[in-house]
XYZ file of C-alpha atoms in Angstrom:
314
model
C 101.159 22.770 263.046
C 102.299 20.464 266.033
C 106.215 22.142 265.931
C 105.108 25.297 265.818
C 102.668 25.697 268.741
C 104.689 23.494 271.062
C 108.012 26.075 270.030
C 105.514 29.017 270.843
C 104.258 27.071 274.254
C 107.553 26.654 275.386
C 109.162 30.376 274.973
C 105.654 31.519 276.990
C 106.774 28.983 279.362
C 110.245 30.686 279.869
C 109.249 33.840 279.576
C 106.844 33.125 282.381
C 109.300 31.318 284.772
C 112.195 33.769 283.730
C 115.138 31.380 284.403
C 118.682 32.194 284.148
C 119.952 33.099 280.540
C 122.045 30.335 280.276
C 119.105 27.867 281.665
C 117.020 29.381 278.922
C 119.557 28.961 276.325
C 120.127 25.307 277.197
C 116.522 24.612 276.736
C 115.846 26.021 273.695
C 118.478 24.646 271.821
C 116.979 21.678 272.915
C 113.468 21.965 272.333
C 114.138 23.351 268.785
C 116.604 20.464 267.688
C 113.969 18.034 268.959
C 111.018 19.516 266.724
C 113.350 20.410 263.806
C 114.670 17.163 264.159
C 111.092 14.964 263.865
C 110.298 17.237 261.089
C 113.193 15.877 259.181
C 112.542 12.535 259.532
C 108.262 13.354 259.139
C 107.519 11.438 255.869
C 106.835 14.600 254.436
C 109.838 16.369 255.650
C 109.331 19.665 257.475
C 111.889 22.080 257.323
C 112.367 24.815 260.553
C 111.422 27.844 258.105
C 108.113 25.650 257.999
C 107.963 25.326 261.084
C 108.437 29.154 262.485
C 107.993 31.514 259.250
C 111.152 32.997 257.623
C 111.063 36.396 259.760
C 111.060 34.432 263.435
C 113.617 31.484 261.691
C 115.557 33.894 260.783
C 115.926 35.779 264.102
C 116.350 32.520 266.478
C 119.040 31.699 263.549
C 120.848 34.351 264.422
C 120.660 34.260 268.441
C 120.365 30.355 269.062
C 122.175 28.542 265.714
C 123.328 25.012 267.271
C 120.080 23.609 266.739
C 119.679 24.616 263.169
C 123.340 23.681 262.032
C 122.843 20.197 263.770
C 119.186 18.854 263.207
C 120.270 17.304 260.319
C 123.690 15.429 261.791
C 122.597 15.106 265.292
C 120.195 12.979 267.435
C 118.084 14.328 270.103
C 118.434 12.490 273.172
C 114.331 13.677 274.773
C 111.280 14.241 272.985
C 109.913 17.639 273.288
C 106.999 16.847 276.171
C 110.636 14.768 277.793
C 112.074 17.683 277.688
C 109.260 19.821 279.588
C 109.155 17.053 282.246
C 112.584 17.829 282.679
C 112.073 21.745 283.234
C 109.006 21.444 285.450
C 111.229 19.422 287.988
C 114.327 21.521 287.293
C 113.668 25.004 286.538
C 110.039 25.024 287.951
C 110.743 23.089 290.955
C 107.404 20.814 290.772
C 108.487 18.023 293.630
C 104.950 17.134 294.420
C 102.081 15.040 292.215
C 100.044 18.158 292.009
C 102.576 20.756 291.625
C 103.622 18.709 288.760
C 100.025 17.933 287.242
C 99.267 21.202 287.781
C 102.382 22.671 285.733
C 101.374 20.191 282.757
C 98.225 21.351 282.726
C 98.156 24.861 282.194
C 100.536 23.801 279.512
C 98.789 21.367 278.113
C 95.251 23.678 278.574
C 97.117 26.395 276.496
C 98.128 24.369 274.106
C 94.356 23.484 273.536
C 93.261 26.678 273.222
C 95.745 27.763 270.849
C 94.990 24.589 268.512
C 91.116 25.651 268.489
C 92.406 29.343 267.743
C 95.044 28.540 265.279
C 94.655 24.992 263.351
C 91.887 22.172 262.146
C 94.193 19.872 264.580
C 91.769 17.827 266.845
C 93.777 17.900 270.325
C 94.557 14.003 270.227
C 96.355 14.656 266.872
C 98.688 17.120 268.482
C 101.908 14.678 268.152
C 104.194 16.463 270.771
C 101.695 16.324 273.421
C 102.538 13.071 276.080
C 99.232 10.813 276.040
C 100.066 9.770 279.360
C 102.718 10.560 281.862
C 104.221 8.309 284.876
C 105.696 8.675 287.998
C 107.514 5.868 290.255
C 109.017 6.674 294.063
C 111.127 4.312 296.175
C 110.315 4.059 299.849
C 112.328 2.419 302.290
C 110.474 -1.013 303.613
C 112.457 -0.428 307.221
C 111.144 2.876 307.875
C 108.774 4.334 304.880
C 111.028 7.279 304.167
C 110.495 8.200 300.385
C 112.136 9.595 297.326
C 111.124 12.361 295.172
C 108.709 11.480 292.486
C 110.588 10.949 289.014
C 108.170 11.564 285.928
C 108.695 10.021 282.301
C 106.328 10.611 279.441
C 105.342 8.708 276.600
C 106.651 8.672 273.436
C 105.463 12.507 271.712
C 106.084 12.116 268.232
C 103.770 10.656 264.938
C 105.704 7.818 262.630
C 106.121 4.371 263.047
C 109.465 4.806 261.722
C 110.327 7.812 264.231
C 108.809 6.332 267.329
C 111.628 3.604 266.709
C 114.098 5.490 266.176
C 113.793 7.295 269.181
C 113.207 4.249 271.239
C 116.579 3.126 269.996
C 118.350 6.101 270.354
C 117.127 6.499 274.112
C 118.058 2.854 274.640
C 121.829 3.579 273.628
C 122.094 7.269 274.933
C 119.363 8.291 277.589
C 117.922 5.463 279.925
C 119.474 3.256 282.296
C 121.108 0.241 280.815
C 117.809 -2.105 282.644
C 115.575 -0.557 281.298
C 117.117 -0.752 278.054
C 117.613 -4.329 278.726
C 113.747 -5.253 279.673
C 113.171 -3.150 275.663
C 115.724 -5.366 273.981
C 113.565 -8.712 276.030
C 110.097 -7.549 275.483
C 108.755 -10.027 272.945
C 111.226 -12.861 274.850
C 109.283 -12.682 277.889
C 111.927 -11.235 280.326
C 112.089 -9.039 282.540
C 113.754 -6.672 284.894
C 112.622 -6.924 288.735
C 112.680 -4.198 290.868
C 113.156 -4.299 294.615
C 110.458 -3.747 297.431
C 109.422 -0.493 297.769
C 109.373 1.105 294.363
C 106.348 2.017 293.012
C 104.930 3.075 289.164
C 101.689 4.844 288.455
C 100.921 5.996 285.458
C 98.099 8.913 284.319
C 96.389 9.901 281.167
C 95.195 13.381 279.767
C 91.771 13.654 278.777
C 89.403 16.863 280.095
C 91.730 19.375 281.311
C 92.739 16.618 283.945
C 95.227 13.599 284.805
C 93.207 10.253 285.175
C 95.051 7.192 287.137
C 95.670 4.144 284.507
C 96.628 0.745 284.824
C 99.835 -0.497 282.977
C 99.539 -1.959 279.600
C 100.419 -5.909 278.752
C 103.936 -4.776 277.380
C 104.768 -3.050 280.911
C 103.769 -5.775 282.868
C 105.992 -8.401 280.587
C 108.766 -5.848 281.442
C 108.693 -4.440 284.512
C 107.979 -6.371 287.757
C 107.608 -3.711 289.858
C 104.395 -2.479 292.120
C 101.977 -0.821 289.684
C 99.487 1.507 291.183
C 96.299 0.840 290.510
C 98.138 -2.844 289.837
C 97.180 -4.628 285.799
C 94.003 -6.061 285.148
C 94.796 -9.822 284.279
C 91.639 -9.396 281.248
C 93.515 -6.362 279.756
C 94.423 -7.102 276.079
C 97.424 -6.501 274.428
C 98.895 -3.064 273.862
C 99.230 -2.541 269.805
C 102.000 -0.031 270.537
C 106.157 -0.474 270.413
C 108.178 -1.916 273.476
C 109.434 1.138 275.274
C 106.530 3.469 274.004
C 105.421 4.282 277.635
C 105.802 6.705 280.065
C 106.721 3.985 282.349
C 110.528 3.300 280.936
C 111.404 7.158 280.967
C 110.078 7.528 284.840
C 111.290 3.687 286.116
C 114.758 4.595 284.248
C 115.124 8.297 286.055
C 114.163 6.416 289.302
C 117.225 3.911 288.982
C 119.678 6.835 287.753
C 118.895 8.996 290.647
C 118.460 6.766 293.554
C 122.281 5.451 294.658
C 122.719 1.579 295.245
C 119.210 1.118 293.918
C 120.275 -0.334 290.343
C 122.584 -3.169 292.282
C 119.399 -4.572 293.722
C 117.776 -4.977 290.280
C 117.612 -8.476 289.046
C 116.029 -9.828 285.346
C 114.140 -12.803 285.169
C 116.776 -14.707 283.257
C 116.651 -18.703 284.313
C 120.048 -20.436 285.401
C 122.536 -21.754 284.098
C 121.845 -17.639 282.767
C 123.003 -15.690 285.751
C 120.289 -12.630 286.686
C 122.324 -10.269 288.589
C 122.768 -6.446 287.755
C 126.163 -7.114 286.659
C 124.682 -9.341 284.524
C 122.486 -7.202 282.716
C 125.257 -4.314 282.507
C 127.122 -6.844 280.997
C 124.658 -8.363 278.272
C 123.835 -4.357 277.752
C 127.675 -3.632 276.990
C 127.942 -7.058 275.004
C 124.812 -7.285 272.983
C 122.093 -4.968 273.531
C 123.807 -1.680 272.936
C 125.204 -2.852 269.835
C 122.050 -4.246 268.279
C 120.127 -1.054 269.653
C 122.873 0.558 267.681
C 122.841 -1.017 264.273
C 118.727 -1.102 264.578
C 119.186 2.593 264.786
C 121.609 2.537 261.530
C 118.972 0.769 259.716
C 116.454 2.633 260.760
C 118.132 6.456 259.354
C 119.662 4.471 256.303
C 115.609 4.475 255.392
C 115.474 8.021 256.184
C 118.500 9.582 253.171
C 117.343 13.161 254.415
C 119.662 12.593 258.141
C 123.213 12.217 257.706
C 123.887 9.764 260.275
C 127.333 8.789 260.294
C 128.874 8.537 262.853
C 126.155 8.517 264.902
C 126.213 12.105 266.919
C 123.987 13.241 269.835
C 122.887 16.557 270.193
């Protein structure tokens, strides 16, 4: 089961890296709300005894019991692979494109081999793995000075119905208000435009190894930014959701960490619709964040197993 080899993964992971206790702590909590949480929602709901056996439920119950009290009421704000981007840059220290790729895959090679030891799971049906990762850097045009890399991940979870509802909920809680914005816009044809000098490449997993992608047609319609290797103008359109990609989790960590960046962010709204950043924060606090919000509503009101009101983030 997906849940319970990624759980088992993850406490290798830290028992590898050995971070502080309170480091470790933080991250489990997180990683286990995340998988107990998609199992609730799973339209055949998984419970966390499913998930882990009673014995080892039992005994992270006792030591760690935030994320079992709160699946149920609260929403997870990262996937699972989101949430072991976030480790390999923070705990790990992975600052470089191969430190990083290198970190993902021995995790993602373990992974494997457990699947072919443990389950009939074909690796591409492993639904917390990333398909495809992404990193985008700014460099300065006056002098070429660069940032550090900041890596998103696609969407790791199986539904229709929970892929939207965690599109939604990052929209409102996690990423930056323009990316959020060029989500809400995707089928109108708007955009956000970045300035010169950031960049967005993205990579797929296939053979033990990352493999440089172009962006799909939804990226493309949302982001005008310099895509490395840049879109093939005979690519066909992408069947999956606005915000699925990799690309809106790395391009929104980029804006959030890189000061006075955002304020030179523009959207492709004509006049007599003004474009600026402030307009966009403003449409987000006016409009987008609200209809994010009641999409998300909708979307749990289908789901009667989360109690979802008010809406609480874990």
């Amino acid at each position: 089961m997906s849940g319970n080899l990624f759980i088992k993964q993850f406490f290798k992971l830290l028992h590898q890296k050995k971070p502080a206790e309170d480091i470790k702590k933080h991250y489990i909590e997180k990683v286990l709300h995340a998988v107990f949480f998609f199992g609730r929602v799973h339209k055949r709901m998984v419970n966390p005894v499913d998930f882990l056996g009673p014995k080892v439920c039992q005994s992270l119950q006792a030591k760690f019991p935030r994320p079992f009290e709160q699946y149920s009421t609260h929403l997870p704000c990262l996937t699972p692979y989101s949430i072991l981007l976030q480790f390999g840059t923070e705990v790990v220290g992975c600052s470089t494109q191969e430190q990083m790729e290198s970190f993902l895959c021995d995790f993602n090679k373990t992974l494997q081999e457990e699947l072919e030891q443990e389950t009939n799971l074909k690796p591409s049906e492993f639904v917390f793995r990333a398909a495809v990762v992404a990193f985008s850097i700014y460099r300065e045009p006056k002098d070429g000075a660069a940032t550090p890399l900041f890596y998103g991940a696609s969407l790791s979870c199986s539904g229709l119905l929970e892929r939207k509802i965690m599109i939604a909920i990052l929209c409102i809680q996690t990423w930056h208000k323009a990316v959020a914005f060029a989500v809400h816009h995707g089928e109108h044809n708007l955009a956000i435009v970045f300035p010169d000098g950031v960049q967005s490449r993205a990579f797929y997993y296939t053979d033990g190894a990352f493999v440089e992608k172009q962006p799909c047609v939804k990226c493309t319609k949302m982001f005008h930014v310099d895509f490395q290797p840049p879109a093939d103008s005979a690519m066909e359109n992408s069947r999956w959701l606005y915000g699925n990609c990799a690309e809106n989790e790395s391009l929104s960590k980029l804006l959030q960490g890189i000061p006075g960046l955002q304020e030179r962010v523009v959207s492709t709204h004509t006049p007599p619709q003004p474009n600026t950043y402030q307009a966009i924060e403003q449409e987000f606090a006016d409009i987008i964040e609200n209809s994010f919000r009641n999409h998300l509503v909708q979307l749990l009101h289908e789901k009667r197993s989360f109690s979802h009101l008010p809406l609480q983030f874990f």
